[in-house]
Coordinates of C-alpha atoms in Angstrom, one line a residue:
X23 CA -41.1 61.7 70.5
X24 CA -39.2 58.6 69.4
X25 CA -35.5 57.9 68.6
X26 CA -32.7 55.8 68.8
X27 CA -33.7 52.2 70.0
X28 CA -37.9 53.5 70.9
X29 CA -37.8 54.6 67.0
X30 CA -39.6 52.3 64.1
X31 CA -37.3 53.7 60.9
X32 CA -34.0 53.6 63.5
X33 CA -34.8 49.7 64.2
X34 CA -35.3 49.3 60.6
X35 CA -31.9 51.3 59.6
X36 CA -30.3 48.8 62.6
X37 CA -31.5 45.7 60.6
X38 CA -33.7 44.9 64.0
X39 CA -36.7 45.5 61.6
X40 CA -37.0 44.0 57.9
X41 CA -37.9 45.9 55.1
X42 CA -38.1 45.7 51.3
X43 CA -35.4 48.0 50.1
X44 CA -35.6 49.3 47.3
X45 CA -32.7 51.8 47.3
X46 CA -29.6 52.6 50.1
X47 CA -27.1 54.7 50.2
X48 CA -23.9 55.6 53.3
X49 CA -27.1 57.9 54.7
X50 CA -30.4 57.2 53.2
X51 CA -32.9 54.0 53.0
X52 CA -35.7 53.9 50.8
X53 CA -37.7 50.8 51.1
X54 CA -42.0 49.7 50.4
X55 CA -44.6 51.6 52.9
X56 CA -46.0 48.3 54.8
X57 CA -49.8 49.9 53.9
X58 CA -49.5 51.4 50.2
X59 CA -51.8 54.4 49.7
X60 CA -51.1 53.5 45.7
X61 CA -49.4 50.9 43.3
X62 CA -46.1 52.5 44.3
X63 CA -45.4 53.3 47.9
X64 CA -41.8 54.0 49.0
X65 CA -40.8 55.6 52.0
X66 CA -37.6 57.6 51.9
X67 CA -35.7 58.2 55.0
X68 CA -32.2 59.5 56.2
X69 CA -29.8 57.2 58.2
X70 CA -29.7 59.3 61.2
X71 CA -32.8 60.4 63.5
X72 CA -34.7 63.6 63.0
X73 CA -38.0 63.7 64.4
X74 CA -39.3 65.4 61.2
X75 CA -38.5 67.4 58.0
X76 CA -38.0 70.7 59.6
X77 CA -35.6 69.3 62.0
X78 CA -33.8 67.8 59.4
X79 CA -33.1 70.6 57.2
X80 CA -32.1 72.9 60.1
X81 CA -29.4 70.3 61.2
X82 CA -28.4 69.2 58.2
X83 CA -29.2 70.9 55.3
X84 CA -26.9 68.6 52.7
X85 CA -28.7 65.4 54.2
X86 CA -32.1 66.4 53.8
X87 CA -30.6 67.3 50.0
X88 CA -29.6 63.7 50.1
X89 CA -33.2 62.2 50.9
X90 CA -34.8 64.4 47.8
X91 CA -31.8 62.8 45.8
X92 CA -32.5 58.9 47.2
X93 CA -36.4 60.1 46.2
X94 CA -35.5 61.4 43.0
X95 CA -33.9 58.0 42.2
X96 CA -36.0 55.9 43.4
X97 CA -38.9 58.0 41.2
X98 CA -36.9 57.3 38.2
X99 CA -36.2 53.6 39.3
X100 CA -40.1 52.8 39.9
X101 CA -40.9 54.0 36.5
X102 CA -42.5 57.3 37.8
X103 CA -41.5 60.3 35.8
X104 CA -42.8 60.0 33.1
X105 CA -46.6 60.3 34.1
X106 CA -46.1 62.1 37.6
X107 CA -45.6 61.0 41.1
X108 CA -46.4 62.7 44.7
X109 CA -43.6 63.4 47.1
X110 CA -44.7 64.3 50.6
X111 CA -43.5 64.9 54.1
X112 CA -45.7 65.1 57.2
X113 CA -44.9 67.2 59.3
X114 CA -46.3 67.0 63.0
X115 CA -49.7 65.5 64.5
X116 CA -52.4 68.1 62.4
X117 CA -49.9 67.0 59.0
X118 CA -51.0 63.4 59.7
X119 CA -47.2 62.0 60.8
X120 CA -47.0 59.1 62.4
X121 CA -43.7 57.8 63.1
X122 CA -41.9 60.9 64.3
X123 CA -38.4 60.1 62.4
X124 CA -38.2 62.3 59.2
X125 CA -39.7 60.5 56.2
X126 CA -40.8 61.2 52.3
X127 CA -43.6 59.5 50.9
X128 CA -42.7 58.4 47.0
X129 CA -46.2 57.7 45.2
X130 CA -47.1 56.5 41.9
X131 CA -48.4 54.1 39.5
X132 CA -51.8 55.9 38.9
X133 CA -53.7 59.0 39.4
X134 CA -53.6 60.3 42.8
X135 CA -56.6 62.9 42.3
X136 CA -56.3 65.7 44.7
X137 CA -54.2 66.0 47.3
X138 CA -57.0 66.9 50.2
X139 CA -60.6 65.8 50.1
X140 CA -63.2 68.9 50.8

């Protein structure tokens, strides 16, 4: 497992990394997926390293409240609520993560269809 200087989303939080931003706050960064799985792609992520979402809310419960708030706004911001978005988290190799620092996927801007092909 990454984190600290290894990390992807720590280098980006550093500034090491560019990124679009779309939204910051003292403890989250939202900014554009670099491979959109739809017109609107945002990745949410906390300031500080947890390797995923479980680990997040077991530390720090009011920060992972803080992501879902920076994903909330940046729903609204993108023009999202009114015809639905997706918000996911994947959790662990079999839930597809790949860069093991806690992260919400905001999607949007058409239909998504189901979540899991059959």
């Amino acid at each position: 497992m990454e984190s600290g200087s290894d990390c992807l989303f720590c280098r980006i939080v550093a500034g090491e990394i560019p990124a679009t931003v779309v939204r910051e706050t003292d403890t989250t960064l939202a900014f554009r997926d670099i491979n959109p799985q739809a017109p609107v792609h945002v990745l949410v992520i906390p300031k500080e390293h947890h390797a995923d979402v479980v680990t997040l809310a077991q530390a720090n419960p009011a920060l992972a409240g803080e992501v879902l708030g920076t994903a909330a706004a940046v729903a609204e911001s993108e023009g999202l609520r009114a015809d639905g978005f997706r918000l996911i988290f994947n959790t662990g190799p079999y839930g597809g993560q790949e860069v093991f620092h806690a992260h919400a996927h905001v999607l949007g801007g058409e239909p998504l269809g189901p979540m899991r092909a059959r």
